[in-house]
Coordinates of C-alpha atoms and ligand atoms in Angstrom, one line a residue:
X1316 CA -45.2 2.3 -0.3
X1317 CA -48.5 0.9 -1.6
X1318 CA -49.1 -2.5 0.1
X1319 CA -52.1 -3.2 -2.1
X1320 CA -49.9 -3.0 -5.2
X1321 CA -46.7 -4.4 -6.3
X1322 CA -44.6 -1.9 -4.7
X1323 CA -41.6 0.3 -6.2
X1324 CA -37.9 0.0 -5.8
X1325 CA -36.0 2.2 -3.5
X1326 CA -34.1 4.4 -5.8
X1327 CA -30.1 4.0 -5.6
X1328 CA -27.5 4.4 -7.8
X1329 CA -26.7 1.2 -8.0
X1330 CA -25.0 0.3 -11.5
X1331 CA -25.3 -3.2 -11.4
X1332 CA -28.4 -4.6 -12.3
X1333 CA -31.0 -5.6 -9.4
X1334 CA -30.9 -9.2 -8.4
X1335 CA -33.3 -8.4 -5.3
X1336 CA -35.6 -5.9 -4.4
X1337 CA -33.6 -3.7 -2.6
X1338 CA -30.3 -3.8 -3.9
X1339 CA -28.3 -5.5 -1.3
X1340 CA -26.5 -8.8 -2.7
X1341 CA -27.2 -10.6 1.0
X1342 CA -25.4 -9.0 3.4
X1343 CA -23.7 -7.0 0.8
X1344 CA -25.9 -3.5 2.1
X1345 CA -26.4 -1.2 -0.5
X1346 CA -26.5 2.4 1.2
X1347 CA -27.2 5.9 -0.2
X1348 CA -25.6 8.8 0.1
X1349 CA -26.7 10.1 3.2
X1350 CA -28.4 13.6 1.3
X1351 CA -30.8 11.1 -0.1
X1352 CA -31.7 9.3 2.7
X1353 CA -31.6 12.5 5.7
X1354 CA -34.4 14.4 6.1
X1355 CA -34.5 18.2 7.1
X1356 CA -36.7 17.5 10.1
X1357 CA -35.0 14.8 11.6
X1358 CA -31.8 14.8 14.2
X1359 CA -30.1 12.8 16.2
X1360 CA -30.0 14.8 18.9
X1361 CA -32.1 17.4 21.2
X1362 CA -30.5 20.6 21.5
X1363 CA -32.4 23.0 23.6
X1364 CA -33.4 26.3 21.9
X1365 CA -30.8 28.9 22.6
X1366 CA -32.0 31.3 25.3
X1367 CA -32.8 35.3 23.9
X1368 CA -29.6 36.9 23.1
X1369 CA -28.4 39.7 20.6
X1370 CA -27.2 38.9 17.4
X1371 CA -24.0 40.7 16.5
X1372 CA -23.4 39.8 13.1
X1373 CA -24.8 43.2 12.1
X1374 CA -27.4 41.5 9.5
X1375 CA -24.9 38.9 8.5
X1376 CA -26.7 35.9 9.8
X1377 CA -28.0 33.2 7.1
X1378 CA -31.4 33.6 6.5
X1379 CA -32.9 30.6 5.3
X1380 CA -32.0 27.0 6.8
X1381 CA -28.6 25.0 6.1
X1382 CA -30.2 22.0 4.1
X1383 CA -28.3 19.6 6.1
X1384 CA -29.9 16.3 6.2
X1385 CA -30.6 14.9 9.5
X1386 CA -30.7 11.2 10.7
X1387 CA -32.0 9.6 14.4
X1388 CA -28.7 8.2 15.8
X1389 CA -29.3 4.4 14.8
X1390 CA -29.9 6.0 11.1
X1391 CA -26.5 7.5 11.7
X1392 CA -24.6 4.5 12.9
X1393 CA -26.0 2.6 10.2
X1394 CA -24.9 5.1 7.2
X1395 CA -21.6 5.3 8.7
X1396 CA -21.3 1.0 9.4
X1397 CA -22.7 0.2 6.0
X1398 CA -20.2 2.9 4.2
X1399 CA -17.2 1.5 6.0
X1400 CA -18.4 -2.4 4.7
X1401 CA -17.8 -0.8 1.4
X1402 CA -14.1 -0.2 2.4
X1403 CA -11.2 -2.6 1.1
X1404 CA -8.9 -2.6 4.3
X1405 CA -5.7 -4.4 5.4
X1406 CA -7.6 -5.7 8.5
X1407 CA -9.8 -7.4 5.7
X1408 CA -7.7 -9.1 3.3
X1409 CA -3.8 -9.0 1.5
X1410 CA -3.8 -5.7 0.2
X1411 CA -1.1 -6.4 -3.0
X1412 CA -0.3 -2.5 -3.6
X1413 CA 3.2 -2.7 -4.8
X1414 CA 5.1 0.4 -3.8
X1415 CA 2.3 1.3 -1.4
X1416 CA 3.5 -1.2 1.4
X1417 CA 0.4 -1.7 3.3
X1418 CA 1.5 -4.3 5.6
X1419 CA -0.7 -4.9 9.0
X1420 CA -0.7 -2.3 11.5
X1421 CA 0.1 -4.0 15.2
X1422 CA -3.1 -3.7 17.6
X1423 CA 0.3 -2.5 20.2
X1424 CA 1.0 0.6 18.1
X1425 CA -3.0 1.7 18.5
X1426 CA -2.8 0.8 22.4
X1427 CA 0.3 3.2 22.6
X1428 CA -1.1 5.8 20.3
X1429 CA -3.9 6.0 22.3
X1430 CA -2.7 6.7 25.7
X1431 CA -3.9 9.6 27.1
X1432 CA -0.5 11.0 27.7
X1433 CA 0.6 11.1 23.7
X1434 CA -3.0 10.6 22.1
X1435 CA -4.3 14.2 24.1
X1436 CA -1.6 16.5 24.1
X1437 CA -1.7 19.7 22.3
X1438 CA 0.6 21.2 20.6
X1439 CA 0.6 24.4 21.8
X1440 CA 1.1 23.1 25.5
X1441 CA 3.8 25.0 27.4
X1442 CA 7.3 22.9 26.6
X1443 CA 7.4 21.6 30.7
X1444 CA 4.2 19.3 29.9
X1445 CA 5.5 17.8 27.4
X1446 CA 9.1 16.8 28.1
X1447 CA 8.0 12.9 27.7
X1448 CA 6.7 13.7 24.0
X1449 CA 9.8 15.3 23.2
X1450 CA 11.5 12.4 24.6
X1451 CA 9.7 9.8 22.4
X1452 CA 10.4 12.1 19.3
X1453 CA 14.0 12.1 20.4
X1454 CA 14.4 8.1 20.8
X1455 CA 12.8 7.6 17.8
X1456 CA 15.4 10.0 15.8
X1457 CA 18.1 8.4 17.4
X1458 CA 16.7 4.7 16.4
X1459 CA 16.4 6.7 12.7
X1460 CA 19.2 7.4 12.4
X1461 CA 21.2 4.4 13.9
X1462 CA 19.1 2.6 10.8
X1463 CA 20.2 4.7 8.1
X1464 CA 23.8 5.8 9.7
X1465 CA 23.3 9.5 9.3
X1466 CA 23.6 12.6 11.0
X1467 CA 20.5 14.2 11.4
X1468 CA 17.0 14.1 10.9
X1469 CA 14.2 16.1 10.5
X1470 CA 10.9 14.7 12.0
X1471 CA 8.7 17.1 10.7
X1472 CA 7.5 16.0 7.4
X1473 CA 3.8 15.3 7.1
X1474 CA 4.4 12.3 4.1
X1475 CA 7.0 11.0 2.0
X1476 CA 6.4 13.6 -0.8
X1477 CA 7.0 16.4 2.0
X1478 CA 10.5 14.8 3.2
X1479 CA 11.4 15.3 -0.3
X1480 CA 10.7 18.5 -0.3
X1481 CA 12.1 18.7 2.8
X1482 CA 15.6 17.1 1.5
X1483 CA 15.2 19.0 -1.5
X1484 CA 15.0 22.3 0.3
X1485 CA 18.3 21.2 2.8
X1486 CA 20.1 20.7 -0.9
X1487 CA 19.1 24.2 -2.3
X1488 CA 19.9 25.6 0.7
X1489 CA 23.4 24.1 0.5
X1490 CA 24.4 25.1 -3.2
X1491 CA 23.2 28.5 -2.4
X1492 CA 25.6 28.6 0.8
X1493 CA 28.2 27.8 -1.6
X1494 CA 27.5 30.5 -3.9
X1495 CA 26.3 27.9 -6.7
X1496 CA 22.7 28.6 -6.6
X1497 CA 22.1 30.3 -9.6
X1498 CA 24.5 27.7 -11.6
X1499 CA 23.2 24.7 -10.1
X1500 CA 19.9 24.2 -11.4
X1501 CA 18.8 20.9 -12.8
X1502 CA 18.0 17.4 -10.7
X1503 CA 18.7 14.3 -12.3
X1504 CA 15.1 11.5 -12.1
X1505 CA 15.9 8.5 -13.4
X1506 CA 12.9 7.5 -16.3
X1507 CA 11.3 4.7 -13.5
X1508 CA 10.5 7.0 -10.6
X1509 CA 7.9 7.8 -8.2
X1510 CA 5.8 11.2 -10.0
X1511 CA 6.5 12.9 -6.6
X1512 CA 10.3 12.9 -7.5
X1513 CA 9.8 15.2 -10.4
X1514 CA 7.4 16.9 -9.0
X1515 CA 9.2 17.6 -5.6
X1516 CA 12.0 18.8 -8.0
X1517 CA 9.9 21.2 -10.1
X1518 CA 7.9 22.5 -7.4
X1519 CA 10.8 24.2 -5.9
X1520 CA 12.4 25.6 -9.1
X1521 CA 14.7 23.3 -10.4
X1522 CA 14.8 21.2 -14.0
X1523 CA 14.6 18.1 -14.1
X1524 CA 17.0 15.9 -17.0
X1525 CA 15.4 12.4 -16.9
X1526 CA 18.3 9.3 -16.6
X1527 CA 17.2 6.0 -18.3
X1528 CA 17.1 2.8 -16.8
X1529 CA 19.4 -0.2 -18.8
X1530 CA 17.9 -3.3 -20.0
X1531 CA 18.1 -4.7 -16.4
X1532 CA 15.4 -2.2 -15.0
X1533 CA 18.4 -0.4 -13.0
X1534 CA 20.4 2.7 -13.9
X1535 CA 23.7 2.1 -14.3
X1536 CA 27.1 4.8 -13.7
X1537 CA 27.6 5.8 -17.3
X1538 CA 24.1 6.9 -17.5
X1539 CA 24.5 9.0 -14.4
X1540 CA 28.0 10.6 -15.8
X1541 CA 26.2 11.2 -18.9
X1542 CA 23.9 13.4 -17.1
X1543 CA 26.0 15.1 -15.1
X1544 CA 27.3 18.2 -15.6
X1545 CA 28.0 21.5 -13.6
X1546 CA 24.4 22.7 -13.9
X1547 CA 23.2 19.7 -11.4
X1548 CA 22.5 20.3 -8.5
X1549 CA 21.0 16.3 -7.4
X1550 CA 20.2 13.4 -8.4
X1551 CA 16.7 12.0 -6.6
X1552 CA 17.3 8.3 -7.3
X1553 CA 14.8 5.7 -5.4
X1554 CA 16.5 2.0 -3.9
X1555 CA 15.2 0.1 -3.8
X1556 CA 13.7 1.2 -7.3
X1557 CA 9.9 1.1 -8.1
X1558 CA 10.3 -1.6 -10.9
X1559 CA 11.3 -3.9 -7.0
X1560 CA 14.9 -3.6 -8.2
X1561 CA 17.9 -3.0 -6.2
X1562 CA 19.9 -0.1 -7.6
X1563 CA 23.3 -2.2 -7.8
X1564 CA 25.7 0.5 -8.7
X1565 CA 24.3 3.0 -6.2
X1566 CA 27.7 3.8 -4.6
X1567 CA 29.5 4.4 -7.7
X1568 CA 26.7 6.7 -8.6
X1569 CA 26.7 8.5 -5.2
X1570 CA 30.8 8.6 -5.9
X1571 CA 30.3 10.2 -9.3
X1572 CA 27.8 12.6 -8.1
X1573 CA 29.6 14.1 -5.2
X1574 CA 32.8 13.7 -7.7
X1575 CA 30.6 16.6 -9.8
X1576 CA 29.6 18.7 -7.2
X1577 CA 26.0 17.5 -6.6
X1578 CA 24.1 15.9 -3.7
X1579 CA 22.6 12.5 -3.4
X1580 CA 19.1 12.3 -2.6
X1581 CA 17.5 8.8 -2.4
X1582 CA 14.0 8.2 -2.4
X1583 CA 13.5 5.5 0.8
X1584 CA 10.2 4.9 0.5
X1585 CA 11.2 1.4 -0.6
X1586 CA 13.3 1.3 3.3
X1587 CA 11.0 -1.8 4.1
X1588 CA 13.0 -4.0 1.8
X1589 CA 16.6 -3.2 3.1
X1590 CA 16.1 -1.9 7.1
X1591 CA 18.5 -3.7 8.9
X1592 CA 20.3 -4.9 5.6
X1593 CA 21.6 -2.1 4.0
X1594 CA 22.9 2.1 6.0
X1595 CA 22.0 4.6 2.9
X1596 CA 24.9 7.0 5.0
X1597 CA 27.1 3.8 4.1
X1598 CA 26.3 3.8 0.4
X1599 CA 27.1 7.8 0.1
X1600 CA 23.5 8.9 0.0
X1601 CA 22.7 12.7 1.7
X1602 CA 19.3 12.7 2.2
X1603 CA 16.4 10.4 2.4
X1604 CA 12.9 10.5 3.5
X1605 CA 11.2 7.5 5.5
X1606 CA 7.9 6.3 5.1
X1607 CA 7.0 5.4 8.7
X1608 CA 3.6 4.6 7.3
X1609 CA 5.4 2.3 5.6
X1610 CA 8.2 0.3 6.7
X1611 CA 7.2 1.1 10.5
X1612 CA 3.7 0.2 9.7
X1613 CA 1.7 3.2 10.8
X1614 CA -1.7 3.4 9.0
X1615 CA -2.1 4.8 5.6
X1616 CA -4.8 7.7 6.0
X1617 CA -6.3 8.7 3.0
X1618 CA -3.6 11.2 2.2
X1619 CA -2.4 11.2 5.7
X1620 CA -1.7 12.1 8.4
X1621 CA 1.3 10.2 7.6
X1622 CA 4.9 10.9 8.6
X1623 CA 8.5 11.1 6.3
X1624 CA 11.1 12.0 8.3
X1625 CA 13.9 13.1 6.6
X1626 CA 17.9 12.1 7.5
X1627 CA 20.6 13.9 6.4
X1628 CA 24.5 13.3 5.8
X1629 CA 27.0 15.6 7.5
X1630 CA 27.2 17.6 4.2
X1631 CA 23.6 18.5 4.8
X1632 CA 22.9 18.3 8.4
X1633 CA 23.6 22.2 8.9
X1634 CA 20.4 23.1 6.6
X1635 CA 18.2 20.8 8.4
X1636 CA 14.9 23.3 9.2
X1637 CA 14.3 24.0 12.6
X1638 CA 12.9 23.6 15.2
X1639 CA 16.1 21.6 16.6
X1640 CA 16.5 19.8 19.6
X1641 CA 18.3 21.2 22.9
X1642 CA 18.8 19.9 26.4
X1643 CA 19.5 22.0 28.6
X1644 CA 19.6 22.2 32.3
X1645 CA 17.8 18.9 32.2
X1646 CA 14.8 20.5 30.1
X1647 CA 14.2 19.6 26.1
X1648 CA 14.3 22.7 24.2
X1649 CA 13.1 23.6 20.7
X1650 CA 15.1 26.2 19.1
X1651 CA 14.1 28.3 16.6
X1652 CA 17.2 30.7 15.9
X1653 CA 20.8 30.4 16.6
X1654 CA 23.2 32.3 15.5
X1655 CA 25.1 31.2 12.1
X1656 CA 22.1 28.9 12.0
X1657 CA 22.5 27.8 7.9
X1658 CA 18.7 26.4 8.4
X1659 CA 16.3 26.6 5.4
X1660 CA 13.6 27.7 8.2
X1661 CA 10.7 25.7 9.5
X1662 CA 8.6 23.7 7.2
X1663 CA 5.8 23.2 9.0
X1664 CA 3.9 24.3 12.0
X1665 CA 4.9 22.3 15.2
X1666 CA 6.7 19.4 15.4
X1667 CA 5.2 16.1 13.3
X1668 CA 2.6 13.6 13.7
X1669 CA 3.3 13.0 17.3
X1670 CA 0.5 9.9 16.5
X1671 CA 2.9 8.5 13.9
X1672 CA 5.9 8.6 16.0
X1673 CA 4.7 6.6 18.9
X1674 CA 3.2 4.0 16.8
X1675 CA 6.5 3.5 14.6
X1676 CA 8.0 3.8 18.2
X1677 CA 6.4 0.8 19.5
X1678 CA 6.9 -0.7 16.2
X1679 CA 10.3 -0.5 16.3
X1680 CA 10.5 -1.4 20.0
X1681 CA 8.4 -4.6 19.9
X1682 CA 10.5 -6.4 16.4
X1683 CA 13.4 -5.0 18.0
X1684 CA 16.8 -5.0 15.8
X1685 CA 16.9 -8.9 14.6
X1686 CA 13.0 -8.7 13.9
X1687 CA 13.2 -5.7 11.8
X1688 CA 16.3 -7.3 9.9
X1689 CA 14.2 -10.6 9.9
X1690 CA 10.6 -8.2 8.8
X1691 CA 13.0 -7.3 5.2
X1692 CA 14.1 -10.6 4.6
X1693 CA 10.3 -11.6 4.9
X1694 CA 9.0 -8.9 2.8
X1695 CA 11.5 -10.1 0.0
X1696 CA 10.7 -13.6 0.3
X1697 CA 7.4 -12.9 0.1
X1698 CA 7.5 -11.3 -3.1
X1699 CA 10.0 -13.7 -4.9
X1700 CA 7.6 -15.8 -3.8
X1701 CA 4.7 -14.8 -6.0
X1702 CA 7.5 -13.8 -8.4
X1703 CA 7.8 -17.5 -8.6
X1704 CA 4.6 -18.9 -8.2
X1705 CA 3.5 -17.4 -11.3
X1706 CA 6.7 -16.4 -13.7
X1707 CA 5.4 -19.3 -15.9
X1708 CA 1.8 -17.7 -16.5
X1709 CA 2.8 -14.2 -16.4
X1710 CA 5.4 -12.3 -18.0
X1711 CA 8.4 -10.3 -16.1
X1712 CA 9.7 -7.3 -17.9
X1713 CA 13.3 -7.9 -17.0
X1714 CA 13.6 -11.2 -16.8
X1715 CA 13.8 -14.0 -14.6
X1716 CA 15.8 -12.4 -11.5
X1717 CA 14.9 -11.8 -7.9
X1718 CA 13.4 -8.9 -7.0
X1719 CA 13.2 -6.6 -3.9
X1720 CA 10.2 -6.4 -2.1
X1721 CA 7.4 -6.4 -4.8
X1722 CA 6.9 -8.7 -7.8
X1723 CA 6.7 -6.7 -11.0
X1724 CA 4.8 -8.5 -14.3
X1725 CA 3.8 -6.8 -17.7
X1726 CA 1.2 -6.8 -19.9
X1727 CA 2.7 -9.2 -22.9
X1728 CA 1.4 -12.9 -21.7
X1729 CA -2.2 -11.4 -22.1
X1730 CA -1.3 -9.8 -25.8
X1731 CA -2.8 -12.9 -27.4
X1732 CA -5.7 -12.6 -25.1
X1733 CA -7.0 -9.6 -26.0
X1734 CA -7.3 -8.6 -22.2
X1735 CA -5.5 -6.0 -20.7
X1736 CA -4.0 -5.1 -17.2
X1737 CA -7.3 -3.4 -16.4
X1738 CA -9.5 -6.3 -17.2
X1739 CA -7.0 -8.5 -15.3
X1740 CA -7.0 -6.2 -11.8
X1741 CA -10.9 -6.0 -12.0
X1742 CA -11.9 -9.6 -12.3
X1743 CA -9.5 -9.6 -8.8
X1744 CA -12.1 -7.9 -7.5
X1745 CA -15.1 -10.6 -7.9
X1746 CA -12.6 -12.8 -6.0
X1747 CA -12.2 -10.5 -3.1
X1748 CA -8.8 -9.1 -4.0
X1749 CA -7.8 -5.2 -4.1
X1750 CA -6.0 -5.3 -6.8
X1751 CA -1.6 -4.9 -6.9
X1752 CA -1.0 -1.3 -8.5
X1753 CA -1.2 -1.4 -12.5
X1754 CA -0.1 0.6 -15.0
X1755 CA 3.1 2.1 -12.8
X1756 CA 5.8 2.4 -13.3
X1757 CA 5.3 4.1 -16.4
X1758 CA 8.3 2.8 -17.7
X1759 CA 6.7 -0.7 -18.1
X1760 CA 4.1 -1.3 -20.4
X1761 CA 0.7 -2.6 -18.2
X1762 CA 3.0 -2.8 -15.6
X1763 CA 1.7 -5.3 -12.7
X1764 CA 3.2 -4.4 -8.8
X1765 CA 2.5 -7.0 -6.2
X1766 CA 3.8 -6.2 -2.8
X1767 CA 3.1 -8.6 0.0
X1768 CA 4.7 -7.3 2.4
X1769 CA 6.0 -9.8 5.4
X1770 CA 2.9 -9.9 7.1
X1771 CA 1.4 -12.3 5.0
X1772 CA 1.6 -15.7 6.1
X1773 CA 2.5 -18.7 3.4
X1774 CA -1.5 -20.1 3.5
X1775 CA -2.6 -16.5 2.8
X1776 CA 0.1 -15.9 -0.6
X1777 CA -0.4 -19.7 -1.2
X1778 CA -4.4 -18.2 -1.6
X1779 CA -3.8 -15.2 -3.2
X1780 CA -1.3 -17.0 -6.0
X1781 CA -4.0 -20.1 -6.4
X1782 CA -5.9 -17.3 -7.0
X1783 CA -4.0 -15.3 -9.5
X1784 CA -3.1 -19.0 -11.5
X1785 CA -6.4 -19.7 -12.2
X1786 CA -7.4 -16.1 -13.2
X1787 CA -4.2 -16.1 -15.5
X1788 CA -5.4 -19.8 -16.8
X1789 CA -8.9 -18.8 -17.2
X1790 CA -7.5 -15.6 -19.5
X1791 CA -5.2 -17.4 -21.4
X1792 CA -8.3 -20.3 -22.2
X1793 CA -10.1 -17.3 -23.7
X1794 CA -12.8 -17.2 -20.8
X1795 CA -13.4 -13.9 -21.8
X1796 CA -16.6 -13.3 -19.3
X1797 CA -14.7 -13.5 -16.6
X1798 CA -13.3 -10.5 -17.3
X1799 CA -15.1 -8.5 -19.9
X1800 CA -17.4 -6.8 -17.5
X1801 CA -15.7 -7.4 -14.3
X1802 CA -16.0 -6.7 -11.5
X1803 CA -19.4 -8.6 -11.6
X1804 CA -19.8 -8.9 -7.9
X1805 CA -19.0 -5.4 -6.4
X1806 CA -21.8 -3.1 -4.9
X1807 CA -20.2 -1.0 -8.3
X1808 CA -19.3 -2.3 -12.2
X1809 CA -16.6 -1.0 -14.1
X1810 CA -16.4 2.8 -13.6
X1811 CA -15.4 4.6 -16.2
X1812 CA -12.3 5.8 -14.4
X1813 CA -10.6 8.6 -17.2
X1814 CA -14.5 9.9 -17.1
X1815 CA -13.7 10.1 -13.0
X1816 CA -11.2 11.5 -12.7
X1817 CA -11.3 14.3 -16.0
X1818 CA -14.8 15.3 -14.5
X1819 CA -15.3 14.7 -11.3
X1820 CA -18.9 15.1 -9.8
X1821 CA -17.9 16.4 -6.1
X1822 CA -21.4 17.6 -5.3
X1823 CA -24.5 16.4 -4.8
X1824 CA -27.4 17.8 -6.6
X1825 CA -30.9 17.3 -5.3
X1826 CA -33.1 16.2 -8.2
X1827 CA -35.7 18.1 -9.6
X1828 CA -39.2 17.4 -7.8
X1829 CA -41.8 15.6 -9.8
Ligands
LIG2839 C1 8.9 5.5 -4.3 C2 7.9 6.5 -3.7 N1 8.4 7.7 -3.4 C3 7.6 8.6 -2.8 C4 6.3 8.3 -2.4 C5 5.5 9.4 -1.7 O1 5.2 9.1 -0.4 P1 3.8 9.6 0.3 O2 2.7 8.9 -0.4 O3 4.0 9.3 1.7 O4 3.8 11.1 0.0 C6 5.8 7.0 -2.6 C7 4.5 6.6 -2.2 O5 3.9 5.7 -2.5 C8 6.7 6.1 -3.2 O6 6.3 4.8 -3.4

């Protein structure tokens, strides 16, 4: 820098203009990426040069240096400090995802996660070592499966997509043992569900006939029969639904689906709004994956490492994949074959996200049967509390009835605004909000989810609806600023997202010199 003259900017990519020299907004830290701001020459730390030895990569060995950029240590700390102030977390603020659950995560769940005993065991130790890890897997099946009233469960799942494919794969496995594979090939979505549904479907060769949803946001029994036939193999059907909406008629449905033939998969990602209310194995359903990252409040990990068990009815329970469960001689046993076994096989190496298990362990443990009752009855509240607070601003696709546990709102109240769901979400960012989820389901049109969750206490929604009110107001007044280029106040402006996502730049590129 040249101290005589005015000196230059650091260069960033900072989109929004430059209120101050160096692009922090206070202590809002603007940071590079750290390939702009490492150097080749610099590191961290002092390795000793390796003493003499032989190569024996045969003339395989790289030949010019690896370009990674090196930091000091405090350079290091600082990239990685500053990055993570650029993260929206739960421990920061309400998080309103609808369908995405993301409820706190009790400080007791980390302590347990971290003991040594669960947090450093391996899973390739010999089975002796690890007969209290088995254990805690076992309890918390057991604890699963009191919940839901089933039969069995399979802990293995990485995710709630992979317990559907899980479920999905105990299904096919079953119409095949009954000699209906080849016949039985189409799974019944309704119109409102999770993409993963279809997907799940799909992905392991079946068609899927899409159900509609009635008037009321739920599917009703006719429109089940009418998709019925002998080709179906399942239904996937999700309660409560992702429009917040309990699936009223969902034992008729499971009655007229086992009445042709077919299996009754439920999609329980939406558990969190009826644990301790509502047994799925009373309601007829024969498989169902949990979310423990969500209604037992493990973390979300940027696409895991989640968990999704998966129960099963007694229909299914024979075609659960192994490993299964043994005790014998006072030892836990893993069993991999046994004879007239009707398992699909193993879906995934070892045993689950041992992590995951003691956390929604101790979650389960410390709330204890009434809380976890009392945790669904909050998480409801909560949202037909927003619901509420702002049905007279904001318009509700089906109505003015309660909901589950999220608030859903569409996109006609702003029609005569000439805002949209988008510009709505993004001026929630300039007041320190992560926006609910827009745009899904797909069956509304600039659909609005808000889920709460029953962590929030009544001063922090109270906050979050003033919040909302006076956003709605200010769009319905015709403040359009407020929104036209929101978010105003983020380290980044309005990105454009289809431009993101269609062509993604996942590399950096060093500039040319000069
Ligand atoms: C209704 C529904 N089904 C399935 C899933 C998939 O779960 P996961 O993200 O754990 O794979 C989700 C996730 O949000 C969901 O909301």
């Amino acid at each position: 820098m040249n101290v005589q003259g005015r000196p230059t900017q650091p260069e960033t990519t900072v989109a929004a203009p430059r209120a101050t020299f160096t692009g922090n907004r206070g202590l809002d830290l603007e940071e590079a990426l750290i390939f702009e701001t490492g150097r080749l020459d610099a590191t961290g730390v002092d390795i000793d040069e390796p003493a003499p030895f032989a190569s024996r990569l045969g003339g395989h060995e790289r030949q010019s240096a690896i370009g990674l950029p090196g930091l000091s240590e405090p350079e290091a700390v600082r990239h990685y400090v500053r990055l993570s102030r650029n993260n929206y977390s739960i421990d920061a603020g309400l998080y309103p995802l609808g369908s995405c659950t993301m409820k706190h995560n009790p400080r007791l769940n980390e302590k347990m996660a971290r003991l040594p005993g669960f947090a450093d065991l391996h899973p390739l130790q010999p089975l002796s070592t690890v007969q209290g890890a088995l254990d805690l897997i076992e309890e918390l099946a057991r604890r699963l499966l009191t919940m839901t009233a089933m039969s069995a469960v399979a802990m293995t799942p990485k995710a709630g997509a992979h317990g559907e494919l899980c479920g999905m794969m105990a299904i096919k496995a079953a119409i095949a043992a009954r000699g209906e594979g080849a016949q039985r090939r189409v799974v019944l979505v309704p119109d409102s569900a999770h993409g993963t549904n279809p997907a799940t479907a799909a992905l392991i060769g079946f068609s899927v006939r899409a159900v509609p949803a009635g008037d009321d946001g739920i599917v009703s029994v006719e429109a089940v029969k009418n998709a019925l036939g002998p080709d179906v193999a399942a239904i996937m059907l999700t309660n409560p639904n992702t429009c917040g909406l309990f699936e009223r008629h969902i034992a008729e449905i499971a009655e007229a689906v086992h009445a042709a033939g077919a299996y009754f998969y439920c999609d329980g990602a939406n558990f969190n709004a009826i644990v301790g209310k509502a047994r799925p194995g009373d309601l007829g359903v024969d498989a169902m994956h949990i979310n423990l990252h969500k209604t037992f409040s493990t973390p979300h990990g940027g696409g895991g490492p989640g968990a999704g068990p998966v129960v099963l009815s007694d229909r299914l329970a024979p075609f659960a994949p192994v490993p299964l469960f043994t005790l014998k001689d006072g030892m836990r046993r893993l069993v991999e074959h046994s004879a007239g076994s009707q398992s699909f096989g193993r879906l995934s190496a070892f045993h689950g996200q041992m992590g995951m298990f003691v956390r929604a362990l101790a979650f389960i443990g410390s709330y204890g049967a009434d809380g976890l009752k009392q945790s669904s009855e909050d998480a409801v509240l909560s949202a037909n509390y927003i619901r509420v607070c702002l049905g007279d601003l904001m318009s509700a696709p089906f109505g003015d009835r309660p909901c589950m546990h999220e608030a859903l709102f569409d996109d006609s109240w702003l029609k005569p605004t000439g805002l949209t769901t988008l510009d709505f979400a993004k001026a929630m960012i300039d007041e320190g909000y992560h926006p609910m989820t827009v745009y899904f389901p797909l069956v509304v049109h600039g659909a609005m989810l808000i889920e709460p969750t029953e962590t929030e206490s009544k001063a922090s929604l109270d906050l979050f609806v003033m919040t909302l009110r006076d956003l709605a107001l200010a769009a319905l007044e015709g403040n359009r600023d407020r929104f036209a280029a929101a978010p105003r106040l983020a380290p980044r402006r309005r990105l454009d997202e289809t431009r993101a996502a269609r062509q993604p730049i996942l590399r950096w590129t060093k500039p040319a010199a000069g």
